[in-house]
Amino acid sequence: MHPPEIRALARQFFLAGGSVADTARAVGLPYRTVWHWCNDRPEAKLQGTQLRCFRCREGVENPTDPAAYAYLLGLYLGDGHLAVSPKVPVLRVACTAIYPNLIDACEEAMLAVLAARVQRIPKQGCISVESSGTHWPCLLPQHGPGKKHERPIVLADWQRPILERHPGDFLRGLFHSDGCRIANRVTTRGRHYVYPRYMFVNESADIMALCQWSLDLLGVAWRMNRRNSLSVARRAAVATLDRHVGPKS
């Protein structure tokens, strides 16, 4: 007879998205023992990421971590791709290899929102942060065939309230993917000035509009310096984004 705390630990690991085999290894017990603990329950019909999918489970109206979801959505709209195949959907976010903290933040957001495990795949110039999960399409309804700027990108009714409560996290995801914080240098009447500026570049008019909308929610002044390029340069506006976004690292 195993102590009840071991059984509780195994169920907690399983409910977090681990497989029965992973759970058995974690607690150091035989597979069949752990299988009975994890499956002799009414919840046993729910498997894998369905246990954490707030769009599929009754009574779950919000993400487990709304701020992490807003951030991850921003990353996905910038440098993300959801590969939907006859097997298991795979969420991939390409993170520039020189920013280790960004890679860590992306992985942490995936784990907080849905993922049971995350892989880092080295590629030329970047690290692809990837997670397989049947229910990623439930949480990222903007996925579809083709490039994002060639198809409509529209928020679902349930997504908009999340971003309205966490516009800073959403902007952090957008700017950490398709944006940057730079030192802008200008010369006026022979005098040189250097001041910080945020830039966001995206070919999708819909994604650009979502960025503008989120900046408006925070009261951040912005302007379009090109069709596909947005600039935030006023001192107060930059200070606000420093609190919510900050430079990539």
PDB file of C-alpha atoms in Angstrom:
ATOM      1  CA  MET A   1       0.000   0.000   0.000  1.00  0.00           C
ATOM      2  CA  HIS A   2       1.568   3.281  -1.117  1.00  0.00           C
ATOM      3  CA  PRO A   3       1.269   6.484   0.943  1.00  0.00           C
ATOM      4  CA  PRO A   4      -1.618   8.740  -0.147  1.00  0.00           C
ATOM      5  CA  GLU A   5       0.763  11.652  -0.747  1.00  0.00           C
ATOM      6  CA  ILE A   6       2.550   9.610  -3.441  1.00  0.00           C
ATOM      7  CA  ARG A   7      -0.772   8.924  -5.161  1.00  0.00           C
ATOM      8  CA  ALA A   8      -1.684  12.618  -4.942  1.00  0.00           C
ATOM      9  CA  LEU A   9       1.701  13.604  -6.392  1.00  0.00           C
ATOM     10  CA  ALA A  10       1.241  11.192  -9.300  1.00  0.00           C
ATOM     11  CA  ARG A  11      -2.227  12.524 -10.104  1.00  0.00           C
ATOM     12  CA  GLN A  12      -0.962  16.109  -9.918  1.00  0.00           C
ATOM     13  CA  PHE A  13       1.851  15.308 -12.378  1.00  0.00           C
ATOM     14  CA  PHE A  14      -0.598  13.545 -14.709  1.00  0.00           C
ATOM     15  CA  LEU A  15      -3.134  16.382 -14.573  1.00  0.00           C
ATOM     16  CA  ALA A  16      -0.374  18.843 -15.480  1.00  0.00           C
ATOM     17  CA  GLY A  17      -0.111  17.057 -18.829  1.00  0.00           C
ATOM     18  CA  GLY A  18       2.418  14.292 -18.220  1.00  0.00           C
ATOM     19  CA  SER A  19       1.855  10.854 -19.712  1.00  0.00           C
ATOM     20  CA  VAL A  20       1.327   7.790 -17.522  1.00  0.00           C
ATOM     21  CA  ALA A  21       4.856   6.612 -18.378  1.00  0.00           C
ATOM     22  CA  ASP A  22       6.348   9.992 -17.446  1.00  0.00           C
ATOM     23  CA  THR A  23       4.358  10.010 -14.218  1.00  0.00           C
ATOM     24  CA  ALA A  24       5.493   6.485 -13.310  1.00  0.00           C
ATOM     25  CA  ARG A  25       9.122   7.471 -13.820  1.00  0.00           C
ATOM     26  CA  ALA A  26       8.649  10.652 -11.788  1.00  0.00           C
ATOM     27  CA  VAL A  27       7.338   8.813  -8.725  1.00  0.00           C
ATOM     28  CA  GLY A  28       9.461   5.671  -9.234  1.00  0.00           C
ATOM     29  CA  LEU A  29       6.581   3.179  -9.360  1.00  0.00           C
ATOM     30  CA  PRO A  30       5.388   0.513 -11.852  1.00  0.00           C
ATOM     31  CA  TYR A  31       3.457   1.682 -14.908  1.00  0.00           C
ATOM     32  CA  ARG A  32       0.329  -0.403 -14.097  1.00  0.00           C
ATOM     33  CA  THR A  33       0.086   0.999 -10.573  1.00  0.00           C
ATOM     34  CA  VAL A  34       0.234   4.576 -11.786  1.00  0.00           C
ATOM     35  CA  TRP A  35      -2.135   3.801 -14.681  1.00  0.00           C
ATOM     36  CA  HIS A  36      -4.858   2.764 -12.244  1.00  0.00           C
ATOM     37  CA  TRP A  37      -4.320   5.853 -10.106  1.00  0.00           C
ATOM     38  CA  CYS A  38      -4.585   8.154 -13.111  1.00  0.00           C
ATOM     39  CA  ASN A  39      -7.386   6.400 -14.981  1.00  0.00           C
ATOM     40  CA  ASP A  40      -9.762   5.038 -12.327  1.00  0.00           C
ATOM     41  CA  ARG A  41     -11.437   8.464 -12.158  1.00  0.00           C
ATOM     42  CA  PRO A  42     -14.330  10.215 -13.941  1.00  0.00           C
ATOM     43  CA  GLU A  43     -11.750  12.604 -15.442  1.00  0.00           C
ATOM     44  CA  ALA A  44      -9.912   9.725 -17.106  1.00  0.00           C
ATOM     45  CA  LYS A  45     -11.789  10.269 -20.366  1.00  0.00           C
ATOM     46  CA  LEU A  46      -9.930  13.563 -20.697  1.00  0.00           C
ATOM     47  CA  GLN A  47      -6.409  13.032 -21.934  1.00  0.00           C
ATOM     48  CA  GLY A  48      -3.274  15.128 -22.406  1.00  0.00           C
ATOM     49  CA  THR A  49      -3.733  18.812 -23.144  1.00  0.00           C
ATOM     50  CA  GLN A  50      -7.530  18.462 -22.997  1.00  0.00           C
ATOM     51  CA  LEU A  51      -7.124  18.476 -19.219  1.00  0.00           C
ATOM     52  CA  ARG A  52      -5.777  22.041 -19.462  1.00  0.00           C
ATOM     53  CA  CYS A  53      -7.718  23.383 -22.440  1.00  0.00           C
ATOM     54  CA  PHE A  54      -9.929  26.111 -20.994  1.00  0.00           C
ATOM     55  CA  ARG A  55     -11.936  26.157 -24.230  1.00  0.00           C
ATOM     56  CA  CYS A  56     -12.988  22.502 -23.908  1.00  0.00           C
ATOM     57  CA  ARG A  57     -13.470  21.842 -20.214  1.00  0.00           C
ATOM     58  CA  GLU A  58     -16.819  22.765 -18.709  1.00  0.00           C
ATOM     59  CA  GLY A  59     -16.713  25.491 -16.110  1.00  0.00           C
ATOM     60  CA  VAL A  60     -13.319  26.827 -17.235  1.00  0.00           C
ATOM     61  CA  GLU A  61     -13.906  30.290 -18.691  1.00  0.00           C
ATOM     62  CA  ASN A  62     -10.411  31.804 -18.607  1.00  0.00           C
ATOM     63  CA  PRO A  63      -6.867  30.626 -19.345  1.00  0.00           C
ATOM     64  CA  THR A  64      -4.911  29.111 -16.490  1.00  0.00           C
ATOM     65  CA  ASP A  65      -2.614  32.134 -16.774  1.00  0.00           C
ATOM     66  CA  PRO A  66      -4.270  34.982 -18.748  1.00  0.00           C
ATOM     67  CA  ALA A  67      -1.125  37.150 -18.797  1.00  0.00           C
ATOM     68  CA  ALA A  68       0.955  34.277 -20.165  1.00  0.00           C
ATOM     69  CA  TYR A  69      -1.723  33.608 -22.766  1.00  0.00           C
ATOM     70  CA  ALA A  70      -1.720  37.250 -23.914  1.00  0.00           C
ATOM     71  CA  TYR A  71       2.078  37.193 -24.193  1.00  0.00           C
ATOM     72  CA  LEU A  72       2.099  33.890 -26.083  1.00  0.00           C
ATOM     73  CA  LEU A  73      -0.575  35.134 -28.496  1.00  0.00           C
ATOM     74  CA  GLY A  74       1.596  38.150 -29.267  1.00  0.00           C
ATOM     75  CA  LEU A  75       4.601  35.914 -29.930  1.00  0.00           C
ATOM     76  CA  TYR A  76       2.506  33.636 -32.126  1.00  0.00           C
ATOM     77  CA  LEU A  77       1.119  36.490 -34.227  1.00  0.00           C
ATOM     78  CA  GLY A  78       4.655  37.742 -34.744  1.00  0.00           C
ATOM     79  CA  ASP A  79       6.984  34.777 -35.217  1.00  0.00           C
ATOM     80  CA  GLY A  80       4.754  31.804 -34.529  1.00  0.00           C
ATOM     81  CA  HIS A  81       3.299  29.044 -36.646  1.00  0.00           C
ATOM     82  CA  LEU A  82       0.795  26.329 -35.794  1.00  0.00           C
ATOM     83  CA  ALA A  83       1.377  23.228 -37.910  1.00  0.00           C
ATOM     84  CA  VAL A  84      -1.871  21.257 -38.056  1.00  0.00           C
ATOM     85  CA  SER A  85      -1.472  17.748 -39.452  1.00  0.00           C
ATOM     86  CA  PRO A  86      -3.342  14.419 -39.256  1.00  0.00           C
ATOM     87  CA  LYS A  87      -1.123  13.675 -36.240  1.00  0.00           C
ATOM     88  CA  VAL A  88      -0.693  16.139 -33.363  1.00  0.00           C
ATOM     89  CA  PRO A  89      -0.650  19.934 -33.961  1.00  0.00           C
ATOM     90  CA  VAL A  90       2.698  21.575 -33.208  1.00  0.00           C
ATOM     91  CA  LEU A  91       3.079  25.188 -32.076  1.00  0.00           C
ATOM     92  CA  ARG A  92       6.398  26.695 -33.176  1.00  0.00           C
ATOM     93  CA  VAL A  93       7.758  30.112 -32.248  1.00  0.00           C
ATOM     94  CA  ALA A  94      11.039  31.209 -33.820  1.00  0.00           C
ATOM     95  CA  CYS A  95      13.161  33.100 -31.270  1.00  0.00           C
ATOM     96  CA  THR A  96      16.400  34.839 -32.208  1.00  0.00           C
ATOM     97  CA  ALA A  97      19.250  32.807 -30.724  1.00  0.00           C
ATOM     98  CA  ILE A  98      21.021  35.831 -29.225  1.00  0.00           C
ATOM     99  CA  TYR A  99      18.150  36.477 -26.786  1.00  0.00           C
ATOM    100  CA  PRO A 100      18.217  33.636 -24.206  1.00  0.00           C
ATOM    101  CA  ASN A 101      15.760  35.347 -21.853  1.00  0.00           C
ATOM    102  CA  LEU A 102      13.240  35.622 -24.697  1.00  0.00           C
ATOM    103  CA  ILE A 103      13.603  31.904 -25.386  1.00  0.00           C
ATOM    104  CA  ASP A 104      13.053  31.153 -21.688  1.00  0.00           C
ATOM    105  CA  ALA A 105      10.004  33.441 -21.539  1.00  0.00           C
ATOM    106  CA  CYS A 106       8.472  31.773 -24.594  1.00  0.00           C
ATOM    107  CA  GLU A 107       8.922  28.311 -23.087  1.00  0.00           C
ATOM    108  CA  GLU A 108       7.508  29.432 -19.740  1.00  0.00           C
ATOM    109  CA  ALA A 109       4.437  30.904 -21.454  1.00  0.00           C
ATOM    110  CA  MET A 110       3.761  27.682 -23.370  1.00  0.00           C
ATOM    111  CA  LEU A 111       4.028  25.635 -20.183  1.00  0.00           C
ATOM    112  CA  ALA A 112       1.799  28.052 -18.262  1.00  0.00           C
ATOM    113  CA  VAL A 113      -0.917  28.054 -20.926  1.00  0.00           C
ATOM    114  CA  LEU A 114      -1.162  24.457 -22.149  1.00  0.00           C
ATOM    115  CA  ALA A 115       2.067  22.558 -22.883  1.00  0.00           C
ATOM    116  CA  ALA A 116       3.141  19.490 -20.935  1.00  0.00           C
ATOM    117  CA  ARG A 117       6.639  19.760 -22.377  1.00  0.00           C
ATOM    118  CA  VAL A 118       8.536  22.093 -24.696  1.00  0.00           C
ATOM    119  CA  GLN A 119      11.393  21.463 -27.094  1.00  0.00           C
ATOM    120  CA  ARG A 120      14.092  23.847 -28.289  1.00  0.00           C
ATOM    121  CA  ILE A 121      15.191  23.073 -31.840  1.00  0.00           C
ATOM    122  CA  PRO A 122      18.338  24.931 -33.016  1.00  0.00           C
ATOM    123  CA  LYS A 123      17.985  26.341 -36.510  1.00  0.00           C
ATOM    124  CA  GLN A 124      19.977  28.800 -38.591  1.00  0.00           C
ATOM    125  CA  GLY A 125      20.024  32.065 -36.636  1.00  0.00           C
ATOM    126  CA  CYS A 126      17.232  31.106 -34.252  1.00  0.00           C
ATOM    127  CA  ILE A 127      15.853  28.627 -31.760  1.00  0.00           C
ATOM    128  CA  SER A 128      12.477  27.122 -32.604  1.00  0.00           C
ATOM    129  CA  VAL A 129      10.535  26.740 -29.351  1.00  0.00           C
ATOM    130  CA  GLU A 130       8.015  23.968 -29.996  1.00  0.00           C
ATOM    131  CA  SER A 131       5.180  22.200 -28.236  1.00  0.00           C
ATOM    132  CA  SER A 132       2.909  19.428 -29.491  1.00  0.00           C
ATOM    133  CA  GLY A 133      -0.684  19.414 -28.313  1.00  0.00           C
ATOM    134  CA  THR A 134      -4.053  18.395 -29.691  1.00  0.00           C
ATOM    135  CA  HIS A 135      -5.710  21.493 -28.254  1.00  0.00           C
ATOM    136  CA  TRP A 136      -3.404  24.287 -29.465  1.00  0.00           C
ATOM    137  CA  PRO A 137      -5.859  25.044 -32.316  1.00  0.00           C
ATOM    138  CA  CYS A 138      -8.573  25.669 -29.699  1.00  0.00           C
ATOM    139  CA  LEU A 139      -6.487  28.443 -28.136  1.00  0.00           C
ATOM    140  CA  LEU A 140      -5.078  29.939 -31.351  1.00  0.00           C
ATOM    141  CA  PRO A 141      -8.046  30.328 -33.715  1.00  0.00           C
ATOM    142  CA  GLN A 142      -5.978  32.684 -35.906  1.00  0.00           C
ATOM    143  CA  HIS A 143      -4.128  29.727 -37.387  1.00  0.00           C
ATOM    144  CA  GLY A 144      -4.759  28.812 -41.009  1.00  0.00           C
ATOM    145  CA  PRO A 145      -3.091  28.010 -44.306  1.00  0.00           C
ATOM    146  CA  GLY A 146      -0.787  30.552 -45.886  1.00  0.00           C
ATOM    147  CA  LYS A 147       1.034  33.598 -44.553  1.00  0.00           C
ATOM    148  CA  LYS A 148      -0.651  35.698 -41.867  1.00  0.00           C
ATOM    149  CA  HIS A 149      -0.523  38.922 -43.896  1.00  0.00           C
ATOM    150  CA  GLU A 150      -2.369  37.206 -46.748  1.00  0.00           C
ATOM    151  CA  ARG A 151      -5.423  36.225 -44.698  1.00  0.00           C
ATOM    152  CA  PRO A 152      -7.652  37.921 -42.119  1.00  0.00           C
ATOM    153  CA  ILE A 153      -6.428  37.944 -38.509  1.00  0.00           C
ATOM    154  CA  VAL A 154      -9.436  38.596 -36.279  1.00  0.00           C
ATOM    155  CA  LEU A 155      -9.798  38.106 -32.532  1.00  0.00           C
ATOM    156  CA  ALA A 156     -12.417  35.640 -31.334  1.00  0.00           C
ATOM    157  CA  ASP A 157     -15.067  37.051 -29.006  1.00  0.00           C
ATOM    158  CA  TRP A 158     -13.512  35.276 -26.003  1.00  0.00           C
ATOM    159  CA  GLN A 159      -9.993  36.565 -26.770  1.00  0.00           C
ATOM    160  CA  ARG A 160     -10.786  40.271 -26.740  1.00  0.00           C
ATOM    161  CA  PRO A 161     -11.600  40.545 -22.990  1.00  0.00           C
ATOM    162  CA  ILE A 162      -8.346  38.747 -22.142  1.00  0.00           C
ATOM    163  CA  LEU A 163      -6.290  41.247 -24.130  1.00  0.00           C
ATOM    164  CA  GLU A 164      -8.282  44.169 -22.760  1.00  0.00           C
ATOM    165  CA  ARG A 165      -7.191  43.077 -19.264  1.00  0.00           C
ATOM    166  CA  HIS A 166      -3.598  42.343 -20.290  1.00  0.00           C
ATOM    167  CA  PRO A 167      -2.648  44.695 -23.149  1.00  0.00           C
ATOM    168  CA  GLY A 168       0.891  45.121 -21.821  1.00  0.00           C
ATOM    169  CA  ASP A 169       1.588  41.378 -21.954  1.00  0.00           C
ATOM    170  CA  PHE A 170       0.154  41.161 -25.463  1.00  0.00           C
ATOM    171  CA  LEU A 171       2.336  44.067 -26.594  1.00  0.00           C
ATOM    172  CA  ARG A 172       5.358  42.456 -24.986  1.00  0.00           C
ATOM    173  CA  GLY A 173       4.769  39.395 -27.168  1.00  0.00           C
ATOM    174  CA  LEU A 174       4.327  41.499 -30.304  1.00  0.00           C
ATOM    175  CA  PHE A 175       7.407  43.654 -29.712  1.00  0.00           C
ATOM    176  CA  HIS A 176       9.526  40.689 -28.603  1.00  0.00           C
ATOM    177  CA  SER A 177       8.753  39.015 -31.928  1.00  0.00           C
ATOM    178  CA  ASP A 178       8.430  41.721 -34.589  1.00  0.00           C
ATOM    179  CA  GLY A 179       9.620  44.776 -32.686  1.00  0.00           C
ATOM    180  CA  CYS A 180      12.647  46.272 -30.994  1.00  0.00           C
ATOM    181  CA  ARG A 181      13.833  49.046 -28.661  1.00  0.00           C
ATOM    182  CA  ILE A 182      16.570  51.113 -30.287  1.00  0.00           C
ATOM    183  CA  ALA A 183      18.644  54.205 -29.610  1.00  0.00           C
ATOM    184  CA  ASN A 184      17.544  56.752 -32.195  1.00  0.00           C
ATOM    185  CA  ARG A 185      20.192  59.310 -33.199  1.00  0.00           C
ATOM    186  CA  VAL A 186      19.335  62.671 -34.762  1.00  0.00           C
ATOM    187  CA  THR A 187      21.264  65.831 -35.560  1.00  0.00           C
ATOM    188  CA  THR A 188      19.516  69.209 -35.321  1.00  0.00           C
ATOM    189  CA  ARG A 189      21.345  72.472 -36.002  1.00  0.00           C
ATOM    190  CA  GLY A 190      24.674  70.818 -35.442  1.00  0.00           C
ATOM    191  CA  ARG A 191      23.694  69.228 -32.123  1.00  0.00           C
ATOM    192  CA  HIS A 192      23.476  65.456 -31.706  1.00  0.00           C
ATOM    193  CA  TYR A 193      20.664  63.811 -29.760  1.00  0.00           C
ATOM    194  CA  VAL A 194      20.130  60.186 -28.755  1.00  0.00           C
ATOM    195  CA  TYR A 195      16.801  58.947 -27.414  1.00  0.00           C
ATOM    196  CA  PRO A 196      15.131  55.528 -27.053  1.00  0.00           C
ATOM    197  CA  ARG A 197      12.430  54.467 -29.465  1.00  0.00           C
ATOM    198  CA  TYR A 198      10.278  51.392 -29.950  1.00  0.00           C
ATOM    199  CA  MET A 199       9.641  50.064 -33.454  1.00  0.00           C
ATOM    200  CA  PHE A 200       7.118  47.452 -34.572  1.00  0.00           C
ATOM    201  CA  VAL A 201       7.123  46.113 -38.126  1.00  0.00           C
ATOM    202  CA  ASN A 202       4.540  43.698 -39.529  1.00  0.00           C
ATOM    203  CA  GLU A 203       3.142  43.135 -43.019  1.00  0.00           C
ATOM    204  CA  SER A 204      -0.350  42.240 -41.737  1.00  0.00           C
ATOM    205  CA  ALA A 205      -2.672  45.232 -41.526  1.00  0.00           C
ATOM    206  CA  ASP A 206      -4.832  43.284 -39.066  1.00  0.00           C
ATOM    207  CA  ILE A 207      -1.949  42.520 -36.699  1.00  0.00           C
ATOM    208  CA  MET A 208      -0.781  46.126 -36.947  1.00  0.00           C
ATOM    209  CA  ALA A 209      -4.289  47.248 -35.999  1.00  0.00           C
ATOM    210  CA  LEU A 210      -4.217  44.969 -32.941  1.00  0.00           C
ATOM    211  CA  CYS A 211      -0.915  46.533 -31.904  1.00  0.00           C
ATOM    212  CA  GLN A 212      -2.375  50.027 -32.299  1.00  0.00           C
ATOM    213  CA  TRP A 213      -5.493  49.055 -30.337  1.00  0.00           C
ATOM    214  CA  SER A 214      -3.413  47.667 -27.470  1.00  0.00           C
ATOM    215  CA  LEU A 215      -1.220  50.783 -27.376  1.00  0.00           C
ATOM    216  CA  ASP A 216      -4.376  52.898 -27.190  1.00  0.00           C
ATOM    217  CA  LEU A 217      -5.583  50.815 -24.235  1.00  0.00           C
ATOM    218  CA  LEU A 218      -2.381  51.746 -22.385  1.00  0.00           C
ATOM    219  CA  GLY A 219      -2.553  55.382 -23.484  1.00  0.00           C
ATOM    220  CA  VAL A 220       0.698  55.078 -25.443  1.00  0.00           C
ATOM    221  CA  ALA A 221       1.208  57.596 -28.252  1.00  0.00           C
ATOM    222  CA  TRP A 222       2.299  56.056 -31.551  1.00  0.00           C
ATOM    223  CA  ARG A 223       2.618  56.953 -35.193  1.00  0.00           C
ATOM    224  CA  MET A 224       3.050  55.122 -38.479  1.00  0.00           C
ATOM    225  CA  ASN A 225       6.302  56.060 -40.188  1.00  0.00           C
ATOM    226  CA  ARG A 226       5.658  53.596 -43.007  1.00  0.00           C
ATOM    227  CA  ARG A 227       2.763  51.446 -44.153  1.00  0.00           C
ATOM    228  CA  ASN A 228       4.101  48.441 -42.218  1.00  0.00           C
ATOM    229  CA  SER A 229       6.094  50.211 -39.496  1.00  0.00           C
ATOM    230  CA  LEU A 230       4.934  51.751 -36.217  1.00  0.00           C
ATOM    231  CA  SER A 231       7.031  54.009 -33.989  1.00  0.00           C
ATOM    232  CA  VAL A 232       6.740  54.938 -30.306  1.00  0.00           C
ATOM    233  CA  ALA A 233       9.116  57.804 -29.526  1.00  0.00           C
ATOM    234  CA  ARG A 234       7.578  60.241 -27.040  1.00  0.00           C
ATOM    235  CA  ARG A 235       9.291  60.149 -23.660  1.00  0.00           C
ATOM    236  CA  ALA A 236       6.189  59.258 -21.633  1.00  0.00           C
ATOM    237  CA  ALA A 237       5.115  56.631 -24.177  1.00  0.00           C
ATOM    238  CA  VAL A 238       8.554  54.993 -24.167  1.00  0.00           C
ATOM    239  CA  ALA A 239       8.539  54.966 -20.361  1.00  0.00           C
ATOM    240  CA  THR A 240       5.187  53.154 -20.377  1.00  0.00           C
ATOM    241  CA  LEU A 241       6.453  50.522 -22.798  1.00  0.00           C
ATOM    242  CA  ASP A 242       9.600  50.124 -20.688  1.00  0.00           C
ATOM    243  CA  ARG A 243       7.336  49.081 -17.820  1.00  0.00           C
ATOM    244  CA  HIS A 244       5.323  46.622 -19.902  1.00  0.00           C
ATOM    245  CA  VAL A 245       7.688  45.481 -22.657  1.00  0.00           C
ATOM    246  CA  GLY A 246      11.354  46.374 -22.198  1.00  0.00           C
ATOM    247  CA  PRO A 247      14.198  45.493 -24.545  1.00  0.00           C
ATOM    248  CA  LYS A 248      14.768  41.942 -25.728  1.00  0.00           C
ATOM    249  CA  SER A 249      17.509  40.079 -23.900  1.00  0.00           C
TER     250      SER A 249
END
